[in-house]
Short mmCIF file of C-alpha atoms in Angstrom, two decimals:
data_model
loop_
_atom_site.label_atom_id
_atom_site.label_comp_id
_atom_site.label_asym_id
_atom_site.label_seq_id
_atom_site.Cartn_x
_atom_site.Cartn_y
_atom_site.Cartn_z
CA MET A 1 47.64 31.74 -16.22
CA GLY A 2 50.54 30.20 -18.50
CA ASN A 3 53.37 31.13 -16.03
CA TYR A 4 52.66 28.09 -13.32
CA THR A 5 54.75 24.98 -12.84
CA PHE A 6 53.36 22.24 -11.77
CA GLN A 7 55.63 19.92 -9.53
CA TRP A 8 54.22 16.65 -9.04
CA ARG A 9 57.68 15.62 -6.91
CA GLN A 10 56.58 17.38 -3.89
CA ALA A 11 53.01 15.39 -4.26
CA LEU A 12 53.89 12.29 -4.76
CA ARG A 13 56.37 12.50 -1.74
CA ALA A 14 53.14 13.20 0.25
CA LEU A 15 51.51 10.33 -0.61
CA PRO A 16 51.82 7.60 1.69
CA GLN A 17 50.78 11.19 4.51
CA MET A 18 47.86 11.40 2.17
CA LEU A 19 47.11 7.60 1.53
CA ASP A 20 46.97 6.98 6.04
CA GLY A 21 44.60 10.18 5.63
CA ALA A 22 42.55 8.56 3.54
CA LEU A 23 42.42 5.38 5.70
CA VAL A 24 40.67 7.86 8.18
CA THR A 25 38.48 9.20 5.63
CA MET A 26 37.30 5.26 5.11
CA GLN A 27 37.29 4.67 8.59
CA ILE A 28 34.29 7.28 9.31
CA ALA A 29 32.65 6.93 6.24
CA ILE A 30 31.45 3.25 6.60
CA LEU A 31 31.29 3.64 10.20
CA SER A 32 28.68 6.60 9.74
CA MET A 33 27.10 4.18 7.27
CA LEU A 34 26.75 1.57 9.63
CA ILE A 35 25.46 4.31 12.43
CA GLY A 36 22.99 5.06 9.81
CA VAL A 37 21.45 2.54 9.00
CA THR A 38 20.88 0.88 12.99
CA ILE A 39 19.33 4.91 13.59
CA ALA A 40 17.16 4.57 10.06
CA VAL A 41 15.99 1.51 10.70
CA PHE A 42 14.51 2.30 13.53
CA LEU A 43 12.90 5.50 12.28
CA ALA A 44 11.44 4.01 9.19
CA VAL A 45 9.31 1.74 11.88
CA MET A 46 8.62 5.09 13.81
CA ARG A 47 7.58 6.84 10.41
CA ASN A 48 4.91 4.18 9.67
CA SER A 49 4.18 3.36 13.37
CA LYS A 50 0.13 4.56 14.33
CA SER A 51 1.65 6.43 17.77
CA ARG A 52 2.26 10.68 16.94
CA TRP A 53 4.29 9.84 19.24
CA LEU A 54 7.27 7.82 17.46
CA ARG A 55 6.45 9.60 13.61
CA ALA A 56 6.51 13.17 15.02
CA PRO A 57 10.81 12.86 16.12
CA ALA A 58 11.38 10.32 13.20
CA THR A 59 9.62 12.29 10.92
CA ALA A 60 11.68 15.75 12.38
CA TRP A 61 15.13 13.81 11.81
CA VAL A 62 14.08 13.30 8.88
CA GLU A 63 13.35 17.00 7.69
CA VAL A 64 16.36 18.65 9.22
CA ALA A 65 18.26 15.96 7.95
CA ARG A 66 17.15 16.42 4.00
CA ASN A 67 16.43 19.95 4.22
CA THR A 68 19.44 21.38 5.39
CA PRO A 69 23.79 21.41 4.64
CA ALA A 70 25.21 18.54 5.72
CA LEU A 71 28.12 21.05 6.03
CA PHE A 72 25.45 22.62 9.17
CA GLN A 73 25.11 19.76 10.64
CA ILE A 74 28.69 18.98 10.78
CA TYR A 75 29.10 22.50 12.54
CA MET A 76 25.85 21.99 14.71
CA ALA A 77 27.42 18.53 16.40
CA HIS A 78 31.24 20.54 16.89
CA PHE A 79 30.44 24.03 17.55
CA GLY A 80 26.43 24.03 18.44
CA LEU A 81 26.68 21.25 20.94
CA GLY A 82 29.91 23.46 21.88
CA SER A 83 27.90 26.26 22.95
CA PHE A 84 26.14 24.80 25.73
CA GLY A 85 28.93 22.90 26.93
CA ILE A 86 29.03 19.29 25.48
CA TYR A 87 32.50 18.98 23.46
CA LEU A 88 32.74 16.01 20.94
CA SER A 89 35.83 16.51 19.07
CA PRO A 90 36.61 16.90 15.12
CA TYR A 91 35.86 13.78 14.97
CA VAL A 92 33.40 12.59 16.39
CA ALA A 93 31.24 15.46 15.51
CA LEU A 94 32.10 15.20 11.83
CA LEU A 95 31.07 11.45 12.34
CA ALA A 96 28.12 11.73 14.28
CA GLY A 97 27.42 14.48 11.66
CA ILE A 98 27.12 12.47 8.62
CA ALA A 99 25.76 9.86 10.63
CA PHE A 100 22.66 12.33 11.22
CA ASN A 101 22.69 12.88 7.59
CA ASN A 102 22.93 9.23 6.70
CA ALA A 103 20.07 8.13 8.82
CA GLY A 104 17.45 10.74 7.47
CA TYR A 105 18.13 9.83 3.86
CA LEU A 106 18.31 6.40 4.31
CA CYS A 107 15.16 6.64 6.59
CA GLU A 108 13.10 7.20 3.25
CA THR A 109 14.60 4.96 1.54
CA PHE A 110 14.31 1.88 3.86
CA ARG A 111 10.32 3.52 4.16
CA GLY A 112 9.79 3.25 0.67
CA SER A 113 11.36 0.23 0.22
CA LEU A 114 9.14 -1.53 3.20
CA ARG A 115 5.75 -0.46 0.84
CA ALA A 116 7.08 -2.88 -1.89
CA ILE A 117 7.32 -5.93 0.70
CA PRO A 118 3.85 -6.93 1.13
CA SER A 119 2.45 -7.56 3.94
CA THR A 120 1.02 -11.00 3.41
CA GLN A 121 4.69 -11.68 4.35
CA LEU A 122 4.66 -10.25 8.17
CA ARG A 123 1.18 -11.54 8.08
CA ALA A 124 2.52 -15.06 7.52
CA GLY A 125 5.48 -14.83 10.17
CA ARG A 126 2.93 -13.94 12.46
CA SER A 127 0.58 -16.58 11.57
CA LEU A 128 3.75 -19.10 12.56
CA GLY A 129 4.35 -17.73 15.90
CA MET A 130 6.15 -14.88 15.29
CA GLY A 131 6.18 -12.08 17.41
CA PRO A 132 5.79 -8.49 15.79
CA ALA A 133 9.66 -7.65 16.70
CA THR A 134 11.12 -11.53 15.11
CA ALA A 135 9.12 -11.31 12.04
CA PHE A 136 10.11 -8.23 10.96
CA ARG A 137 13.46 -8.96 11.94
CA LEU A 138 14.06 -11.93 10.01
CA ILE A 139 11.00 -12.03 7.36
CA VAL A 140 10.34 -7.84 6.26
CA MET A 141 14.41 -6.53 6.76
CA PRO A 142 16.29 -8.87 5.03
CA GLN A 143 14.11 -8.03 2.00
CA MET A 144 13.76 -4.07 2.49
CA PHE A 145 18.04 -4.22 2.37
CA ARG A 146 17.63 -5.77 -1.09
CA ILE A 147 15.28 -3.36 -1.77
CA ALA A 148 17.11 -0.88 -0.40
CA PHE A 149 20.41 -1.72 -1.59
CA LEU A 150 21.21 0.37 -4.73
CA PRO A 151 20.12 3.72 -2.82
CA THR A 152 22.06 2.77 0.04
CA MET A 153 25.53 2.46 -1.93
CA ASN A 154 24.67 6.44 -3.49
CA GLN A 155 24.49 6.95 0.38
CA MET A 156 27.41 5.45 0.97
CA VAL A 157 29.54 7.49 -1.40
CA TRP A 158 27.82 10.27 -0.53
CA ALA A 159 29.24 9.40 3.26
CA ILE A 160 32.32 9.28 1.65
CA LEU A 161 32.57 12.34 -0.44
CA MET A 162 31.14 14.29 3.20
CA THR A 163 33.86 14.01 5.26
CA SER A 164 35.14 16.03 3.10
CA LEU A 165 33.47 18.80 5.33
CA GLY A 166 35.60 17.43 7.94
CA VAL A 167 38.22 20.17 7.97
CA THR A 168 35.44 23.24 8.82
CA VAL A 169 36.03 21.72 12.13
CA GLY A 170 39.62 21.41 12.34
CA MET A 171 39.43 17.85 11.47
CA SER A 172 43.17 17.37 10.06
CA THR A 173 43.92 13.60 10.42
CA ASP A 174 41.83 12.11 7.01
CA LEU A 175 42.16 13.11 3.32
CA THR A 176 41.07 16.71 3.23
CA GLY A 177 42.56 17.28 5.74
CA VAL A 178 45.90 15.66 5.39
CA THR A 179 45.70 17.77 1.91
CA GLN A 180 44.78 20.70 3.18
CA ASP A 181 47.84 21.03 5.79
CA LEU A 182 50.17 19.87 2.71
CA ASN A 183 48.66 22.49 0.82
CA ALA A 184 49.35 25.46 3.39
CA ARG A 185 53.16 24.21 3.89
CA SER A 186 53.86 23.99 0.13
CA PHE A 187 51.23 26.60 -1.37
CA ARG A 188 50.88 23.34 -4.42
CA THR A 189 47.58 23.70 -4.24
CA PHE A 190 46.85 22.47 -7.95
CA GLU A 191 49.07 19.21 -7.18
CA PHE A 192 47.90 18.16 -3.84
CA PHE A 193 44.33 18.63 -4.15
CA ALA A 194 44.16 16.96 -7.49
CA LEU A 195 45.70 13.86 -5.89
CA ALA A 196 43.17 14.20 -3.10
CA ALA A 197 40.20 13.99 -5.61
CA LEU A 198 41.91 11.03 -7.42
CA ILE A 199 42.39 9.14 -4.34
CA TYR A 200 38.59 9.73 -3.37
CA TYR A 201 37.97 8.72 -6.19
CA LEU A 202 39.81 5.72 -5.96
CA ILE A 203 38.05 5.40 -2.46
CA THR A 204 35.25 5.25 -3.44
CA LYS A 205 35.57 2.62 -5.72
CA VAL A 206 37.03 0.15 -3.49
CA VAL A 207 34.14 0.78 -1.23
CA MET A 208 31.76 0.04 -3.54
CA LEU A 209 33.94 -3.30 -5.39
CA GLY A 210 33.58 -4.03 -1.40
CA ALA A 211 29.58 -3.67 -1.57
CA ARG A 212 29.31 -5.26 -4.46
CA LEU A 213 30.61 -8.21 -3.60
CA LEU A 214 28.66 -8.25 0.00
CA ALA A 215 26.07 -7.80 -1.82
CA TRP A 216 26.80 -11.14 -3.69
CA ARG A 217 27.59 -12.51 -1.06
CA LEU A 218 23.73 -12.35 0.86
CA PHE A 219 21.65 -11.78 -2.64
CA ARG A 220 21.33 -15.46 -3.40
CA TYR A 221 17.58 -15.08 -4.06
CA MET B 1 -11.41 -29.05 19.12
CA ILE B 2 -12.17 -25.63 18.10
CA GLU B 3 -15.45 -24.30 19.41
CA ILE B 4 -16.63 -20.96 17.57
CA GLU B 5 -19.61 -19.54 19.43
CA ASN B 6 -21.88 -16.57 18.17
CA VAL B 7 -19.01 -14.70 16.91
CA HIS B 8 -19.74 -11.48 15.04
CA LYS B 9 -17.37 -9.47 13.11
CA SER B 10 -17.49 -6.28 10.71
CA PHE B 11 -15.18 -3.57 8.62
CA GLY B 12 -16.57 -0.99 9.15
CA SER B 13 -19.47 -0.79 8.38
CA LEU B 14 -19.34 -4.46 6.87
CA LYS B 15 -21.14 -7.14 8.44
CA VAL B 16 -18.47 -9.78 7.24
CA LEU B 17 -20.00 -12.17 10.11
CA LYS B 18 -23.33 -12.42 12.06
CA GLY B 19 -23.28 -14.48 15.01
CA ILE B 20 -21.28 -17.95 13.65
CA ASP B 21 -21.14 -21.54 15.69
CA LEU B 22 -19.17 -24.23 14.50
CA THR B 23 -17.68 -26.82 16.52
CA VAL B 24 -15.08 -28.74 14.73
CA ALA B 25 -13.71 -31.99 16.78
CA LYS B 26 -10.41 -33.48 17.69
CA GLY B 27 -9.36 -35.75 13.70
CA GLU B 28 -12.87 -33.94 11.60
CA VAL B 29 -12.46 -32.67 8.21
CA VAL B 30 -14.50 -29.57 7.52
CA SER B 31 -14.95 -27.62 4.55
CA VAL B 32 -16.65 -24.26 4.04
CA ILE B 33 -17.57 -23.45 0.62
CA GLY B 34 -19.81 -20.20 -0.24
CA GLY B 35 -19.77 -17.30 -2.65
CA SER B 36 -16.74 -15.03 -2.13
CA GLY B 37 -17.58 -12.15 0.31
CA SER B 38 -19.46 -14.39 3.02
CA GLY B 39 -17.23 -14.36 5.09
CA LYS B 40 -15.25 -17.45 5.14
CA SER B 41 -12.25 -15.97 4.70
CA THR B 42 -12.36 -13.78 7.50
CA LEU B 43 -13.18 -16.94 10.16
CA LEU B 44 -10.07 -19.08 9.55
CA THR B 45 -8.36 -15.31 10.18
CA CYS B 46 -10.27 -15.07 13.52
CA ILE B 47 -9.67 -19.32 14.53
CA ASN B 48 -5.77 -17.98 14.72
CA GLY B 49 -6.01 -14.57 16.48
CA LEU B 50 -4.88 -12.58 13.09
CA GLU B 51 -7.86 -10.15 13.11
CA PRO B 52 -10.01 -9.61 16.67
CA VAL B 53 -13.50 -10.78 16.56
CA ASP B 54 -16.52 -7.67 17.54
CA SER B 55 -18.82 -10.27 19.64
CA GLY B 56 -18.84 -13.77 21.02
CA ARG B 57 -15.75 -16.54 21.15
CA ILE B 58 -13.82 -18.76 19.85
CA LEU B 59 -12.28 -21.67 22.29
CA VAL B 60 -9.26 -23.71 20.88
CA GLU B 61 -8.29 -26.46 23.34
CA GLY B 62 -10.65 -24.56 25.19
CA VAL B 63 -7.95 -21.61 25.22
CA GLU B 64 -9.61 -19.00 24.13
CA VAL B 65 -8.45 -17.30 21.35
CA HIS B 66 -9.65 -13.83 21.91
CA ALA B 67 -8.61 -13.22 25.52
CA ARG B 68 -6.66 -10.63 26.67
CA SER B 69 -4.45 -13.64 29.26
CA THR B 70 -4.25 -15.36 25.78
CA ASP B 71 -0.15 -15.47 24.53
CA LEU B 72 -1.44 -15.55 20.86
CA ASN B 73 2.28 -16.15 19.90
CA LYS B 74 2.07 -19.25 21.93
CA LEU B 75 -1.56 -21.01 20.36
CA ARG B 76 -0.27 -19.98 17.02
CA ARG B 77 2.11 -22.27 16.80
CA LYS B 78 -1.18 -25.47 17.48
CA ILE B 79 -2.76 -23.84 14.48
CA GLY B 80 -0.83 -23.99 11.31
CA ILE B 81 -2.70 -21.47 8.29
CA VAL B 82 -1.98 -21.24 4.55
CA PHE B 83 -3.27 -18.59 2.44
CA GLN B 84 -4.14 -18.70 -1.15
CA GLN B 85 -1.32 -16.51 -1.61
CA PHE B 86 1.57 -18.63 -0.77
CA ASN B 87 3.53 -16.14 0.87
CA ALA B 88 6.96 -17.88 0.47
CA PHE B 89 9.54 -16.17 2.25
CA PRO B 90 11.47 -15.07 -0.97
CA HIS B 91 15.11 -14.46 0.57
CA LEU B 92 15.12 -17.91 2.57
CA THR B 93 15.77 -21.07 0.31
CA VAL B 94 12.78 -23.86 0.34
CA LEU B 95 15.07 -25.77 3.53
CA GLU B 96 14.81 -22.34 5.05
CA ASN B 97 11.79 -21.68 4.93
CA VAL B 98 10.44 -24.31 6.86
CA THR B 99 13.14 -24.61 9.46
CA LEU B 100 12.50 -20.45 10.11
CA ALA B 101 9.55 -20.89 13.05
CA PRO B 102 10.77 -24.04 14.50
CA ARG B 103 14.28 -22.41 14.93
CA LYS B 104 13.51 -18.78 16.08
CA VAL B 105 9.92 -19.47 17.77
CA LYS B 106 10.34 -23.42 19.26
CA GLY B 107 14.30 -22.38 19.98
CA MET B 108 15.01 -25.67 17.76
CA SER B 109 18.58 -26.52 16.88
CA LYS B 110 19.27 -26.11 13.65
CA ARG B 111 19.64 -30.01 12.85
CA GLU B 112 16.55 -30.74 14.23
CA ALA B 113 14.38 -28.64 12.82
CA GLU B 114 16.11 -29.70 9.13
CA GLU B 115 15.31 -33.09 10.90
CA ILE B 116 11.57 -32.45 10.38
CA ALA B 117 11.62 -30.15 7.26
CA VAL B 118 13.09 -32.85 5.51
CA LYS B 119 10.60 -35.00 6.49
CA GLN B 120 7.99 -32.57 5.38
CA LEU B 121 9.17 -31.52 2.10
CA ASP B 122 9.38 -34.96 1.46
CA HIS B 123 5.70 -35.81 2.54
CA VAL B 124 4.75 -33.13 0.24
CA GLY B 125 7.50 -34.24 -2.97
CA LEU B 126 10.00 -31.72 -2.62
CA GLY B 127 12.67 -33.65 -1.47
CA ASP B 128 15.17 -32.79 -3.97
CA LYS B 129 13.91 -29.08 -3.54
CA LYS B 130 15.70 -28.01 -0.10
CA SER B 131 18.00 -25.46 -1.28
CA VAL B 132 16.26 -23.76 -4.37
CA TYR B 133 14.85 -20.71 -3.77
CA PRO B 134 10.88 -19.96 -3.76
CA SER B 135 11.16 -18.39 -7.79
CA ARG B 136 12.23 -20.89 -8.83
CA LEU B 137 9.41 -22.98 -8.04
CA SER B 138 5.54 -23.57 -9.60
CA GLY B 139 2.93 -21.66 -8.01
CA GLY B 140 1.95 -25.53 -6.56
CA GLN B 141 5.09 -26.35 -5.28
CA GLN B 142 5.38 -22.53 -3.88
CA GLN B 143 2.03 -23.81 -2.18
CA ARG B 144 2.87 -27.07 -0.40
CA MET B 145 6.18 -26.24 0.27
CA ALA B 146 3.87 -23.58 2.20
CA ILE B 147 2.00 -26.57 3.89
CA ALA B 148 5.06 -27.88 4.53
CA ARG B 149 6.10 -24.77 6.38
CA ALA B 150 2.87 -25.32 8.79
CA LEU B 151 3.33 -28.59 9.27
CA ALA B 152 7.38 -28.56 10.57
CA MET B 153 5.75 -26.24 14.06
CA SER B 154 4.01 -29.43 14.55
CA PRO B 155 0.12 -27.94 14.67
CA GLY B 156 -2.78 -29.76 16.38
CA TYR B 157 -5.00 -27.66 13.24
CA MET B 158 -4.48 -26.84 10.52
CA LEU B 159 -6.44 -24.44 8.66
CA PHE B 160 -6.94 -23.71 4.84
CA ASP B 161 -8.18 -20.34 3.18
CA GLU B 162 -8.72 -21.36 -1.03
CA VAL B 163 -5.25 -22.66 -1.21
CA THR B 164 -6.05 -23.41 -4.75
CA SER B 165 -7.94 -20.18 -6.13
CA ALA B 166 -3.99 -18.63 -7.20
CA LEU B 167 -3.23 -21.68 -9.03
CA ASP B 168 -2.88 -22.90 -12.40
CA PRO B 169 -5.75 -25.41 -13.34
CA GLN B 170 -3.42 -28.76 -13.83
CA LEU B 171 -0.89 -27.63 -10.20
CA VAL B 172 -4.87 -27.76 -8.37
CA GLY B 173 -4.34 -31.45 -7.83
CA GLU B 174 -0.99 -31.79 -6.62
CA VAL B 175 -2.25 -29.75 -3.40
CA LEU B 176 -4.96 -31.45 -3.16
CA ASP B 177 -4.00 -34.39 -3.00
CA THR B 178 -1.31 -33.43 -0.40
CA LEU B 179 -4.54 -31.57 1.29
CA LYS B 180 -6.09 -36.12 0.81
CA LEU B 181 -3.03 -37.47 2.41
CA LEU B 182 -3.16 -35.23 6.15
CA ALA B 183 -6.87 -35.49 5.96
CA ASP B 184 -6.17 -39.29 5.58
CA ASP B 185 -2.94 -38.83 8.76
CA GLY B 186 -5.93 -38.21 10.61
CA MET B 187 -5.29 -34.12 10.79
CA THR B 188 -7.94 -31.14 12.48
CA MET B 189 -8.57 -29.18 9.19
CA ILE B 190 -10.74 -26.37 8.19
CA CYS B 191 -10.29 -26.07 4.24
CA VAL B 192 -12.40 -22.87 2.88
CA THR B 193 -12.42 -24.17 -0.86
CA HIS B 194 -14.19 -23.64 -3.93
CA GLU B 195 -13.39 -27.06 -5.00
CA MET B 196 -16.61 -28.55 -4.50
CA GLY B 197 -15.51 -32.35 -5.49
CA PHE B 198 -12.37 -32.13 -3.14
CA ALA B 199 -15.26 -31.20 -0.82
CA ARG B 200 -17.61 -34.00 -0.99
CA ASP B 201 -14.75 -36.02 -0.73
CA VAL B 202 -12.62 -35.43 1.85
CA SER B 203 -14.74 -33.70 4.72
CA ASP B 204 -16.67 -35.08 7.27
CA ARG B 205 -19.01 -32.13 6.81
CA VAL B 206 -19.20 -29.20 4.85
CA ALA B 207 -20.91 -26.18 5.84
CA PHE B 208 -22.35 -23.60 3.38
CA PHE B 209 -21.70 -19.74 4.22
CA ASP B 210 -24.46 -16.87 2.77
CA GLN B 211 -23.87 -13.39 3.83
CA GLY B 212 -22.12 -13.96 6.90
CA VAL B 213 -23.90 -16.59 7.94
CA MET B 214 -23.76 -20.34 7.79
CA ALA B 215 -26.93 -21.15 6.27
CA GLU B 216 -26.39 -25.19 6.33
CA ILE B 217 -24.11 -27.57 7.33
CA GLY B 218 -23.94 -31.16 7.34
CA PRO B 219 -22.12 -34.69 5.36
CA PRO B 220 -21.25 -33.70 1.92
CA GLU B 221 -23.91 -36.52 0.79
CA GLN B 222 -26.34 -34.53 2.10
CA ILE B 223 -25.44 -31.06 1.14
CA PHE B 224 -24.12 -32.13 -2.70
CA GLY B 225 -27.26 -34.57 -2.56
CA ASP B 226 -30.03 -32.84 -1.01
CA ALA B 227 -29.40 -29.36 0.45
CA LYS B 228 -32.24 -28.25 2.61
CA ASN B 229 -31.35 -24.28 2.35
CA GLU B 230 -32.83 -22.90 -0.65
CA ALA B 231 -29.32 -20.57 -1.09
CA THR B 232 -27.40 -23.41 -0.85
CA ARG B 233 -28.94 -25.25 -3.45
CA LYS B 234 -28.66 -21.99 -5.62
CA PHE B 235 -24.89 -22.12 -4.87
CA LEU B 236 -24.51 -25.39 -5.89
CA SER B 237 -26.40 -25.26 -8.87
CA SER B 238 -23.98 -22.10 -10.02
CA VAL B 239 -20.89 -23.38 -9.67
CA ARG B 240 -21.73 -26.80 -11.16
#
C-alpha cells in the first residue's frame, strides 16, 4: 500500500476529454428523464384506470422496472434485444434502459401524488365543460408535478449515476466510458476514477441547481 | 327552462332521489331546503350530468341531459355550478382560474377571456385580487372567485350547492350578497341552501326535500308562513 506514487498530472491533462464525457452523461440522463416522465404519466393514469387491459401492462412495467437490477435492464436493451435481431447502439440501449427504469419508479411517485389531489378538482374542471383529458392536463397534472417534485429529483440523480452502467454494453463516450479507456491505457486507476467521481458529484449538483431554478419558476403558488 | 321529470337515483342500495318532478322557468330562483341526506345536492349534480340518473329524465332547454347523444361538455357550458368546497385551482392565479375555461373550452383569446374575467371579478368584489393565488384568499373570497369562474362561461343557469356551508359565519354574508346580485340580474338559479333568510328573501319558490322526495314546494311566504306538510313544519321549527 505504501509504495503507490500519485501522479495527478496525467489525469488532469485528460480533463478536457473527461468533461466531454460528462456532457454525454448529462445528455443521456436528461433525455432519459424527459422520456421517463412522459411515459410515467401514462403509466400512472393506466394503473389508476378501471380497465384491466390498461392496468395490467402498466403494472407489469412497474414490477420489472423496480424489482430487477438496472444493469439487467440496460443489458437486455442491448444484448437481449440483439438476440431477436433488434440492434440498439450502446448509446440508445443505455438511454432506453434508464428511461425504462425511470418510468417504472416515477409511475409510482406520480400515482402517490395523484392520490393527494382531491377528486373534486377534476369535477370542478368537468363542470366547466372540460373533457376528462383536458381537465387532467390543465388542472390535475400541474398539481401532481409539484407534489412529485422532490422524489422526481431523487430519480434524476439516480439517472445520472445509472449512466455509468453503460460501460457494460460498450458505451465509451460517456464519463465512465472515457475514464475506463484512459485507465486501460495508463493504469492510473485511482487518479482517473477519483476525478470521475468528483465530476459525477458536480454534475448532480449542477443538474439539481437547474431543477431548483425550474421549480422556482414553475411553482409560484 | 329546466324540466325534471320523475327522476330516481340511488347509490348502491341507498335510494337518494325517489321520483323528483320540478320545473324551473327562465329567470326563476328556486331554493332547495331540507335535512342532510335528503338528496338536494345529488339533484344538482344530476342536472349538469356529473351523476347519471337511474330513471326519469332531466331537460335543460329541451336537451335531455342523460341522453346518449347529448354532448355533456357542451351542455355544461350553459350550466354553471358552484360547490360547497370552493374547488379553487391552487396552481393558478385568481385571474387564471377565471380565464381557464373560457380560453380552453370556448377557445377565446387570452385578451377576450381576461376582459370577461375582470368584469366578473369586479362584479364579485375581487377586482384587486387578480394576480393573487387562491391560497392567499379567505374562504369567502375563494367562493366568490368560484362564482366568477362559473359566470365567466356566461351560463344560462346557475346551480349553487350549499355554497356558504363551509364558510366562517362572518363570511357568509358576502357570498349571499353576491348571489342576491345575481338573482337581481335575472339569472335562473337553483340554490341548495341552509340559509333560511336567504331562501325567504331571494327565492321565487322554495322546495323542501325530505328523504329523497320533494315534500312541498311553494312561494317562500307560504313555505315559511303556512307550510302544509308536517315534515316541512318540523324541519323549519328545528332550524329556527
